[in-house]
Amino acid sequence: MGMNIYRVDSYDAMSEMAAGIICRQMKEKPDSVLGLATGSTPVGMYRRIVELYGNGEVDFSKAVTFNLDEYRGLGREDEQSYYRFMHEKLFSHINIKEENTHIPDGTAEDGDEQCRRYEEQIRRAGGIDLQVLGIGHNGHIGFNEPADYYPVRTHCVDLSESTIEANRRFFTDINEVPKQAYTTGIGTIMRAKRILLLACGEDKADILARALTGEVTPRVPASILQFHPDVTVVADAGAAKYLCI
Ligand code: PGA
């Protein structure tokens, strides 16, 4: 309980440990509600989960998932949509039921209504048992960008310049990078029973140290995790560089 920080040697070791935590969660509670993340960081974890599933070591037939976020304006078929990411990296390789997976719809006509409904769906599912998070260079979790306050619920957000810049590597042109996204809120994340934060690479070392050991402030959204009762952090040596562990 509290915050447990694990420093591991490599990206593969981080992925292995994270996949193990997810699989144990599924064994302990086969109908777990998982909060899932996209981005480069969890790709190896998903790959390892697919392997473990292939070996018959984990069953997702009763799992329910809610993804953190989706770009506003991108449809399911779009190459860069998180819908596509999740299906390619995980959902199409395991026995999860499509109807049990949830990702905000980037093309929703009524964004406010969708955000309200997303929160309601999470609540009806019994809340998130285990929330997987990455961390942005600016300290964002989900797409909760640095701000003067903590956005509580699922909402539409203007992405910060640094996030747009970080995301451009996936697009041919900077103008194609979506400027807005739907994201669950800090309150949604903090209500998860358990949190698994993953970080890899030296470029995350500074923000990870600030988030975990610095001032708790909405200017570093991930710093709020210091107040969560059950956080597991798995960081590779690069990302853990400034942590005294
Ligand atoms: P990354 O993104 O895993 O691609 O570094 C993390 C994040 O922005 O939350």
PDB file of C-alpha atoms and ligand atoms in Angstrom:
ATOM      1  CA  MET A   1       0.000   0.000   0.000  1.00  0.00           C
ATOM      2  CA  GLY A   2       1.106   3.587  -0.387  1.00  0.00           C
ATOM      3  CA  MET A   3       3.603   3.974  -3.171  1.00  0.00           C
ATOM      4  CA  ASN A   4       5.945   1.178  -4.204  1.00  0.00           C
ATOM      5  CA  ILE A   5       8.627   2.088  -6.701  1.00  0.00           C
ATOM      6  CA  TYR A   6      10.460  -0.609  -8.636  1.00  0.00           C
ATOM      7  CA  ARG A   7      13.536   0.212 -10.624  1.00  0.00           C
ATOM      8  CA  VAL A   8      14.343  -2.398 -13.243  1.00  0.00           C
ATOM      9  CA  ASP A   9      17.230  -2.713 -15.683  1.00  0.00           C
ATOM     10  CA  SER A  10      15.548  -2.405 -19.016  1.00  0.00           C
ATOM     11  CA  TYR A  11      12.437  -1.683 -21.002  1.00  0.00           C
ATOM     12  CA  ASP A  12      11.851  -5.428 -21.367  1.00  0.00           C
ATOM     13  CA  ALA A  13      12.100  -5.934 -17.619  1.00  0.00           C
ATOM     14  CA  MET A  14       9.607  -3.102 -17.070  1.00  0.00           C
ATOM     15  CA  SER A  15       7.229  -4.675 -19.582  1.00  0.00           C
ATOM     16  CA  GLU A  16       7.608  -8.117 -18.033  1.00  0.00           C
ATOM     17  CA  MET A  17       6.901  -6.853 -14.544  1.00  0.00           C
ATOM     18  CA  ALA A  18       3.924  -4.771 -15.671  1.00  0.00           C
ATOM     19  CA  ALA A  19       2.432  -7.695 -17.614  1.00  0.00           C
ATOM     20  CA  GLY A  20       2.864  -9.876 -14.529  1.00  0.00           C
ATOM     21  CA  ILE A  21       0.977  -7.362 -12.390  1.00  0.00           C
ATOM     22  CA  ILE A  22      -1.924  -7.266 -14.884  1.00  0.00           C
ATOM     23  CA  CYS A  23      -2.049 -11.051 -15.118  1.00  0.00           C
ATOM     24  CA  ARG A  24      -2.051 -11.465 -11.352  1.00  0.00           C
ATOM     25  CA  GLN A  25      -4.864  -8.970 -11.121  1.00  0.00           C
ATOM     26  CA  MET A  26      -6.855 -11.011 -13.671  1.00  0.00           C
ATOM     27  CA  LYS A  27      -6.251 -14.229 -11.734  1.00  0.00           C
ATOM     28  CA  GLU A  28      -7.307 -12.695  -8.446  1.00  0.00           C
ATOM     29  CA  LYS A  29     -10.393 -11.053  -9.955  1.00  0.00           C
ATOM     30  CA  PRO A  30     -11.360 -12.478 -13.366  1.00  0.00           C
ATOM     31  CA  ASP A  31     -13.955  -9.740 -13.929  1.00  0.00           C
ATOM     32  CA  SER A  32     -11.491  -6.948 -13.212  1.00  0.00           C
ATOM     33  CA  VAL A  33     -12.085  -3.507 -14.646  1.00  0.00           C
ATOM     34  CA  LEU A  34      -8.799  -2.382 -16.179  1.00  0.00           C
ATOM     35  CA  GLY A  35      -7.957   1.208 -17.042  1.00  0.00           C
ATOM     36  CA  LEU A  36      -5.633   1.104 -20.033  1.00  0.00           C
ATOM     37  CA  ALA A  37      -3.124   3.489 -21.553  1.00  0.00           C
ATOM     38  CA  THR A  38      -1.651   4.009 -25.010  1.00  0.00           C
ATOM     39  CA  GLY A  39       1.662   5.568 -26.096  1.00  0.00           C
ATOM     40  CA  SER A  40       5.061   3.978 -26.597  1.00  0.00           C
ATOM     41  CA  THR A  41       5.638   3.002 -22.980  1.00  0.00           C
ATOM     42  CA  PRO A  42       3.061   0.179 -22.585  1.00  0.00           C
ATOM     43  CA  VAL A  43       3.643  -1.434 -25.995  1.00  0.00           C
ATOM     44  CA  GLY A  44       6.063  -4.014 -24.566  1.00  0.00           C
ATOM     45  CA  MET A  45       3.684  -4.770 -21.706  1.00  0.00           C
ATOM     46  CA  TYR A  46       0.879  -5.499 -24.165  1.00  0.00           C
ATOM     47  CA  ARG A  47       3.210  -7.705 -26.222  1.00  0.00           C
ATOM     48  CA  ARG A  48       4.100  -9.691 -23.121  1.00  0.00           C
ATOM     49  CA  ILE A  49       0.447  -9.991 -22.065  1.00  0.00           C
ATOM     50  CA  VAL A  50      -0.360 -11.420 -25.500  1.00  0.00           C
ATOM     51  CA  GLU A  51       2.437 -13.976 -25.025  1.00  0.00           C
ATOM     52  CA  LEU A  52       1.186 -14.939 -21.591  1.00  0.00           C
ATOM     53  CA  TYR A  53      -2.310 -15.279 -23.012  1.00  0.00           C
ATOM     54  CA  GLY A  54      -0.918 -17.502 -25.788  1.00  0.00           C
ATOM     55  CA  ASN A  55       0.649 -19.708 -23.105  1.00  0.00           C
ATOM     56  CA  GLY A  56      -2.733 -20.068 -21.440  1.00  0.00           C
ATOM     57  CA  GLU A  57      -1.636 -18.116 -18.391  1.00  0.00           C
ATOM     58  CA  VAL A  58      -4.338 -15.469 -18.366  1.00  0.00           C
ATOM     59  CA  ASP A  59      -7.997 -15.213 -19.277  1.00  0.00           C
ATOM     60  CA  PHE A  60      -9.730 -11.972 -20.300  1.00  0.00           C
ATOM     61  CA  SER A  61     -13.176 -13.418 -21.021  1.00  0.00           C
ATOM     62  CA  LYS A  62     -14.691 -11.493 -18.120  1.00  0.00           C
ATOM     63  CA  ALA A  63     -12.419  -8.444 -18.229  1.00  0.00           C
ATOM     64  CA  VAL A  64     -13.797  -4.973 -18.740  1.00  0.00           C
ATOM     65  CA  THR A  65     -11.549  -2.164 -19.962  1.00  0.00           C
ATOM     66  CA  PHE A  66     -11.710   1.612 -20.141  1.00  0.00           C
ATOM     67  CA  ASN A  67      -9.028   3.480 -22.013  1.00  0.00           C
ATOM     68  CA  LEU A  68      -7.777   6.775 -20.698  1.00  0.00           C
ATOM     69  CA  ASP A  69      -8.148   8.836 -23.818  1.00  0.00           C
ATOM     70  CA  GLU A  70      -8.709   9.319 -27.524  1.00  0.00           C
ATOM     71  CA  TYR A  71      -7.858  12.078 -29.977  1.00  0.00           C
ATOM     72  CA  ARG A  72     -10.782  14.266 -30.869  1.00  0.00           C
ATOM     73  CA  GLY A  73     -11.517  14.059 -34.583  1.00  0.00           C
ATOM     74  CA  LEU A  74      -9.945  10.664 -35.266  1.00  0.00           C
ATOM     75  CA  GLY A  75     -12.284   7.825 -36.199  1.00  0.00           C
ATOM     76  CA  ARG A  76     -11.839   4.190 -35.271  1.00  0.00           C
ATOM     77  CA  GLU A  77     -10.334   3.329 -38.633  1.00  0.00           C
ATOM     78  CA  ASP A  78      -7.750   6.113 -38.439  1.00  0.00           C
ATOM     79  CA  GLU A  79      -4.217   4.730 -38.236  1.00  0.00           C
ATOM     80  CA  GLN A  80      -3.344   6.925 -35.265  1.00  0.00           C
ATOM     81  CA  SER A  81      -6.540   6.449 -33.294  1.00  0.00           C
ATOM     82  CA  TYR A  82      -6.165   4.859 -29.908  1.00  0.00           C
ATOM     83  CA  TYR A  83      -9.043   2.570 -30.844  1.00  0.00           C
ATOM     84  CA  ARG A  84      -6.841   1.140 -33.564  1.00  0.00           C
ATOM     85  CA  PHE A  85      -3.792   1.049 -31.273  1.00  0.00           C
ATOM     86  CA  MET A  86      -5.610  -0.984 -28.633  1.00  0.00           C
ATOM     87  CA  HIS A  87      -7.014  -3.455 -31.137  1.00  0.00           C
ATOM     88  CA  GLU A  88      -3.680  -3.931 -32.872  1.00  0.00           C
ATOM     89  CA  LYS A  89      -1.590  -4.201 -29.734  1.00  0.00           C
ATOM     90  CA  LEU A  90      -3.938  -6.116 -27.467  1.00  0.00           C
ATOM     91  CA  PHE A  91      -7.649  -6.628 -28.010  1.00  0.00           C
ATOM     92  CA  SER A  92      -7.507  -8.582 -31.268  1.00  0.00           C
ATOM     93  CA  HIS A  93      -4.979 -11.022 -29.765  1.00  0.00           C
ATOM     94  CA  ILE A  94      -6.790 -11.941 -26.555  1.00  0.00           C
ATOM     95  CA  ASN A  95     -10.232 -13.257 -25.627  1.00  0.00           C
ATOM     96  CA  ILE A  96     -11.693  -9.997 -24.411  1.00  0.00           C
ATOM     97  CA  LYS A  97     -15.229  -9.260 -25.561  1.00  0.00           C
ATOM     98  CA  GLU A  98     -15.445  -6.218 -27.817  1.00  0.00           C
ATOM     99  CA  GLU A  99     -18.495  -4.993 -25.926  1.00  0.00           C
ATOM    100  CA  ASN A 100     -16.469  -4.995 -22.710  1.00  0.00           C
ATOM    101  CA  THR A 101     -13.863  -2.605 -24.121  1.00  0.00           C
ATOM    102  CA  HIS A 102     -14.405   1.138 -23.904  1.00  0.00           C
ATOM    103  CA  ILE A 103     -12.541   3.990 -25.545  1.00  0.00           C
ATOM    104  CA  PRO A 104     -13.896   7.508 -25.934  1.00  0.00           C
ATOM    105  CA  ASP A 105     -15.217   8.059 -29.463  1.00  0.00           C
ATOM    106  CA  GLY A 106     -13.085  10.696 -31.171  1.00  0.00           C
ATOM    107  CA  THR A 107     -15.897  11.476 -33.588  1.00  0.00           C
ATOM    108  CA  ALA A 108     -18.737  11.783 -31.068  1.00  0.00           C
ATOM    109  CA  GLU A 109     -21.203  14.475 -32.172  1.00  0.00           C
ATOM    110  CA  ASP A 110     -22.042  15.446 -28.634  1.00  0.00           C
ATOM    111  CA  GLY A 111     -18.720  15.467 -26.796  1.00  0.00           C
ATOM    112  CA  ASP A 112     -20.164  16.558 -23.457  1.00  0.00           C
ATOM    113  CA  GLU A 113     -22.745  13.811 -23.528  1.00  0.00           C
ATOM    114  CA  GLN A 114     -20.118  11.207 -24.350  1.00  0.00           C
ATOM    115  CA  CYS A 115     -17.932  12.379 -21.443  1.00  0.00           C
ATOM    116  CA  ARG A 116     -20.858  12.170 -19.063  1.00  0.00           C
ATOM    117  CA  ARG A 117     -21.750   8.700 -20.351  1.00  0.00           C
ATOM    118  CA  TYR A 118     -18.146   7.469 -20.062  1.00  0.00           C
ATOM    119  CA  GLU A 119     -18.037   8.381 -16.380  1.00  0.00           C
ATOM    120  CA  GLU A 120     -21.388   6.694 -15.898  1.00  0.00           C
ATOM    121  CA  GLN A 121     -20.186   3.515 -17.627  1.00  0.00           C
ATOM    122  CA  ILE A 122     -17.129   3.369 -15.363  1.00  0.00           C
ATOM    123  CA  ARG A 123     -19.313   3.872 -12.314  1.00  0.00           C
ATOM    124  CA  ARG A 124     -21.766   1.156 -13.398  1.00  0.00           C
ATOM    125  CA  ALA A 125     -18.891  -1.256 -14.044  1.00  0.00           C
ATOM    126  CA  GLY A 126     -18.005  -0.838 -10.361  1.00  0.00           C
ATOM    127  CA  GLY A 127     -15.070   1.528 -10.870  1.00  0.00           C
ATOM    128  CA  ILE A 128     -11.576   0.790 -12.120  1.00  0.00           C
ATOM    129  CA  ASP A 129      -9.679  -1.930 -10.261  1.00  0.00           C
ATOM    130  CA  LEU A 130      -6.286  -1.318 -11.823  1.00  0.00           C
ATOM    131  CA  GLN A 131      -5.359   1.760 -13.821  1.00  0.00           C
ATOM    132  CA  VAL A 132      -2.280   1.660 -16.070  1.00  0.00           C
ATOM    133  CA  LEU A 133      -0.605   5.023 -16.653  1.00  0.00           C
ATOM    134  CA  GLY A 134       2.308   6.414 -18.611  1.00  0.00           C
ATOM    135  CA  ILE A 135       3.640   9.877 -17.895  1.00  0.00           C
ATOM    136  CA  GLY A 136       4.114  12.697 -20.375  1.00  0.00           C
ATOM    137  CA  HIS A 137       7.235  14.852 -20.416  1.00  0.00           C
ATOM    138  CA  ASN A 138       5.140  17.626 -18.928  1.00  0.00           C
ATOM    139  CA  GLY A 139       3.760  15.338 -16.207  1.00  0.00           C
ATOM    140  CA  HIS A 140       0.435  14.626 -17.824  1.00  0.00           C
ATOM    141  CA  ILE A 141      -1.476  11.455 -17.002  1.00  0.00           C
ATOM    142  CA  GLY A 142      -4.073  10.490 -19.536  1.00  0.00           C
ATOM    143  CA  PHE A 143      -4.245  13.793 -21.376  1.00  0.00           C
ATOM    144  CA  ASN A 144      -4.633  15.815 -18.210  1.00  0.00           C
ATOM    145  CA  GLU A 145      -2.214  18.574 -19.085  1.00  0.00           C
ATOM    146  CA  PRO A 146      -0.543  20.971 -16.628  1.00  0.00           C
ATOM    147  CA  ALA A 147      -3.184  23.450 -15.484  1.00  0.00           C
ATOM    148  CA  ASP A 148      -4.200  25.656 -12.583  1.00  0.00           C
ATOM    149  CA  TYR A 149      -6.604  23.025 -11.293  1.00  0.00           C
ATOM    150  CA  TYR A 150      -7.255  19.299 -11.484  1.00  0.00           C
ATOM    151  CA  PRO A 151      -9.957  18.431 -14.017  1.00  0.00           C
ATOM    152  CA  VAL A 152     -12.091  15.933 -12.140  1.00  0.00           C
ATOM    153  CA  ARG A 153     -14.080  14.028 -14.740  1.00  0.00           C
ATOM    154  CA  THR A 154     -13.839  12.865 -18.333  1.00  0.00           C
ATOM    155  CA  HIS A 155     -13.603  15.929 -20.537  1.00  0.00           C
ATOM    156  CA  CYS A 156     -12.362  17.353 -23.809  1.00  0.00           C
ATOM    157  CA  VAL A 157      -8.946  18.965 -23.463  1.00  0.00           C
ATOM    158  CA  ASP A 158      -6.784  21.280 -25.560  1.00  0.00           C
ATOM    159  CA  LEU A 159      -3.468  19.495 -25.913  1.00  0.00           C
ATOM    160  CA  SER A 160      -0.405  21.467 -24.890  1.00  0.00           C
ATOM    161  CA  GLU A 161       2.247  22.474 -27.403  1.00  0.00           C
ATOM    162  CA  SER A 162       4.715  20.001 -25.864  1.00  0.00           C
ATOM    163  CA  THR A 163       2.227  17.143 -26.202  1.00  0.00           C
ATOM    164  CA  ILE A 164       1.478  18.036 -29.824  1.00  0.00           C
ATOM    165  CA  GLU A 165       5.220  18.161 -30.426  1.00  0.00           C
ATOM    166  CA  ALA A 166       5.760  14.776 -28.720  1.00  0.00           C
ATOM    167  CA  ASN A 167       2.964  13.218 -30.780  1.00  0.00           C
ATOM    168  CA  ARG A 168       4.103  14.524 -34.140  1.00  0.00           C
ATOM    169  CA  ARG A 169       6.443  11.561 -34.582  1.00  0.00           C
ATOM    170  CA  PHE A 170       3.394   9.459 -35.409  1.00  0.00           C
ATOM    171  CA  PHE A 171       2.055  11.828 -38.074  1.00  0.00           C
ATOM    172  CA  THR A 172       3.488  12.894 -41.425  1.00  0.00           C
ATOM    173  CA  ASP A 173       2.734  16.557 -40.834  1.00  0.00           C
ATOM    174  CA  ILE A 174       2.484  18.626 -37.624  1.00  0.00           C
ATOM    175  CA  ASN A 175      -0.830  19.993 -38.901  1.00  0.00           C
ATOM    176  CA  GLU A 176      -2.297  16.495 -38.823  1.00  0.00           C
ATOM    177  CA  VAL A 177      -1.618  16.088 -35.096  1.00  0.00           C
ATOM    178  CA  PRO A 178      -4.929  16.482 -33.282  1.00  0.00           C
ATOM    179  CA  LYS A 179      -5.118  19.565 -31.088  1.00  0.00           C
ATOM    180  CA  GLN A 180      -7.735  18.174 -28.738  1.00  0.00           C
ATOM    181  CA  ALA A 181      -8.503  14.896 -27.029  1.00  0.00           C
ATOM    182  CA  TYR A 182     -11.047  13.280 -24.768  1.00  0.00           C
ATOM    183  CA  THR A 183      -9.549  12.095 -21.520  1.00  0.00           C
ATOM    184  CA  THR A 184     -10.720  10.715 -18.241  1.00  0.00           C
ATOM    185  CA  GLY A 185     -10.151  13.196 -15.438  1.00  0.00           C
ATOM    186  CA  ILE A 186      -7.790  13.277 -12.502  1.00  0.00           C
ATOM    187  CA  GLY A 187     -10.736  12.320 -10.292  1.00  0.00           C
ATOM    188  CA  THR A 188     -11.528   9.355 -12.546  1.00  0.00           C
ATOM    189  CA  ILE A 189      -7.913   8.199 -12.276  1.00  0.00           C
ATOM    190  CA  MET A 190      -7.646   8.804  -8.539  1.00  0.00           C
ATOM    191  CA  ARG A 191     -10.763   6.735  -7.878  1.00  0.00           C
ATOM    192  CA  ALA A 192      -9.076   3.635  -9.347  1.00  0.00           C
ATOM    193  CA  LYS A 193      -8.429   1.151  -6.566  1.00  0.00           C
ATOM    194  CA  ARG A 194      -4.895   0.556  -7.715  1.00  0.00           C
ATOM    195  CA  ILE A 195      -2.536   2.382 -10.051  1.00  0.00           C
ATOM    196  CA  LEU A 196       0.363   1.068 -12.123  1.00  0.00           C
ATOM    197  CA  LEU A 197       2.568   3.853 -13.451  1.00  0.00           C
ATOM    198  CA  LEU A 198       5.167   2.934 -16.071  1.00  0.00           C
ATOM    199  CA  ALA A 199       8.078   5.068 -17.179  1.00  0.00           C
ATOM    200  CA  CYS A 200      11.031   4.329 -19.386  1.00  0.00           C
ATOM    201  CA  GLY A 201      13.917   6.284 -20.823  1.00  0.00           C
ATOM    202  CA  GLU A 202      16.156   8.974 -19.449  1.00  0.00           C
ATOM    203  CA  ASP A 203      14.005  11.654 -21.034  1.00  0.00           C
ATOM    204  CA  LYS A 204      11.388  10.834 -18.353  1.00  0.00           C
ATOM    205  CA  ALA A 205      13.838  10.929 -15.424  1.00  0.00           C
ATOM    206  CA  ASP A 206      13.333  14.563 -14.527  1.00  0.00           C
ATOM    207  CA  ILE A 207       9.546  14.595 -14.705  1.00  0.00           C
ATOM    208  CA  LEU A 208       9.261  11.265 -12.883  1.00  0.00           C
ATOM    209  CA  ALA A 209      11.323  12.580  -9.956  1.00  0.00           C
ATOM    210  CA  ARG A 210       9.308  15.796  -9.856  1.00  0.00           C
ATOM    211  CA  ALA A 211       6.027  13.877  -9.958  1.00  0.00           C
ATOM    212  CA  LEU A 212       6.920  11.359  -7.269  1.00  0.00           C
ATOM    213  CA  THR A 213       9.015  13.447  -4.893  1.00  0.00           C
ATOM    214  CA  GLY A 214       8.236  17.085  -5.691  1.00  0.00           C
ATOM    215  CA  GLU A 215       5.409  19.412  -4.798  1.00  0.00           C
ATOM    216  CA  VAL A 216       1.889  18.122  -5.422  1.00  0.00           C
ATOM    217  CA  THR A 217       0.508  20.588  -7.933  1.00  0.00           C
ATOM    218  CA  PRO A 218      -1.774  20.558 -10.985  1.00  0.00           C
ATOM    219  CA  ARG A 219       1.200  22.058 -12.872  1.00  0.00           C
ATOM    220  CA  VAL A 220       2.610  18.498 -12.626  1.00  0.00           C
ATOM    221  CA  PRO A 221      -0.600  16.472 -12.897  1.00  0.00           C
ATOM    222  CA  ALA A 222       1.034  13.115 -12.030  1.00  0.00           C
ATOM    223  CA  SER A 223       2.156  14.531  -8.658  1.00  0.00           C
ATOM    224  CA  ILE A 224      -1.381  13.922  -7.347  1.00  0.00           C
ATOM    225  CA  LEU A 225      -0.521  10.216  -7.336  1.00  0.00           C
ATOM    226  CA  GLN A 226       1.443  10.880  -4.134  1.00  0.00           C
ATOM    227  CA  PHE A 227      -1.985  11.049  -2.471  1.00  0.00           C
ATOM    228  CA  HIS A 228      -3.249   7.754  -3.902  1.00  0.00           C
ATOM    229  CA  PRO A 229      -3.246   4.876  -1.393  1.00  0.00           C
ATOM    230  CA  ASP A 230      -2.026   2.138  -3.741  1.00  0.00           C
ATOM    231  CA  VAL A 231       0.428   3.057  -6.498  1.00  0.00           C
ATOM    232  CA  THR A 232       3.015   0.780  -8.070  1.00  0.00           C
ATOM    233  CA  VAL A 233       5.652   2.521 -10.170  1.00  0.00           C
ATOM    234  CA  VAL A 234       7.827   0.470 -12.509  1.00  0.00           C
ATOM    235  CA  ALA A 235      10.629   2.487 -14.058  1.00  0.00           C
ATOM    236  CA  ASP A 236      13.649   1.434 -16.073  1.00  0.00           C
ATOM    237  CA  ALA A 237      17.104   2.617 -15.017  1.00  0.00           C
ATOM    238  CA  GLY A 238      16.929   5.656 -17.311  1.00  0.00           C
ATOM    239  CA  ALA A 239      13.623   6.935 -15.991  1.00  0.00           C
ATOM    240  CA  ALA A 240      14.577   6.135 -12.375  1.00  0.00           C
ATOM    241  CA  LYS A 241      17.875   8.017 -12.635  1.00  0.00           C
ATOM    242  CA  TYR A 242      16.944  10.798 -10.203  1.00  0.00           C
ATOM    243  CA  LEU A 243      14.970   8.638  -7.780  1.00  0.00           C
ATOM    244  CA  CYS A 244      16.811   7.723  -4.610  1.00  0.00           C
ATOM    245  CA  ILE A 245      15.844   4.057  -4.516  1.00  0.00           C
TER     246      ILE A 245
HETATM  247  P1  PGA B   1       4.773   7.731 -24.179  1.00  0.00           P
HETATM  248  O1  PGA B   1       3.617   8.693 -23.695  1.00  0.00           O
HETATM  249  O2  PGA B   1       4.526   6.422 -23.522  1.00  0.00           O
HETATM  250  O3  PGA B   1       4.590   7.659 -25.680  1.00  0.00           O
HETATM  251  O4  PGA B   1       6.054   8.368 -23.759  1.00  0.00           O
HETATM  252  C1  PGA B   1       3.348   8.761 -22.335  1.00  0.00           C
HETATM  253  C2  PGA B   1       2.259   9.765 -22.095  1.00  0.00           C
HETATM  254  O5  PGA B   1       2.200  10.777 -22.823  1.00  0.00           O
HETATM  255  O6  PGA B   1       1.454   9.552 -21.175  1.00  0.00           O
END
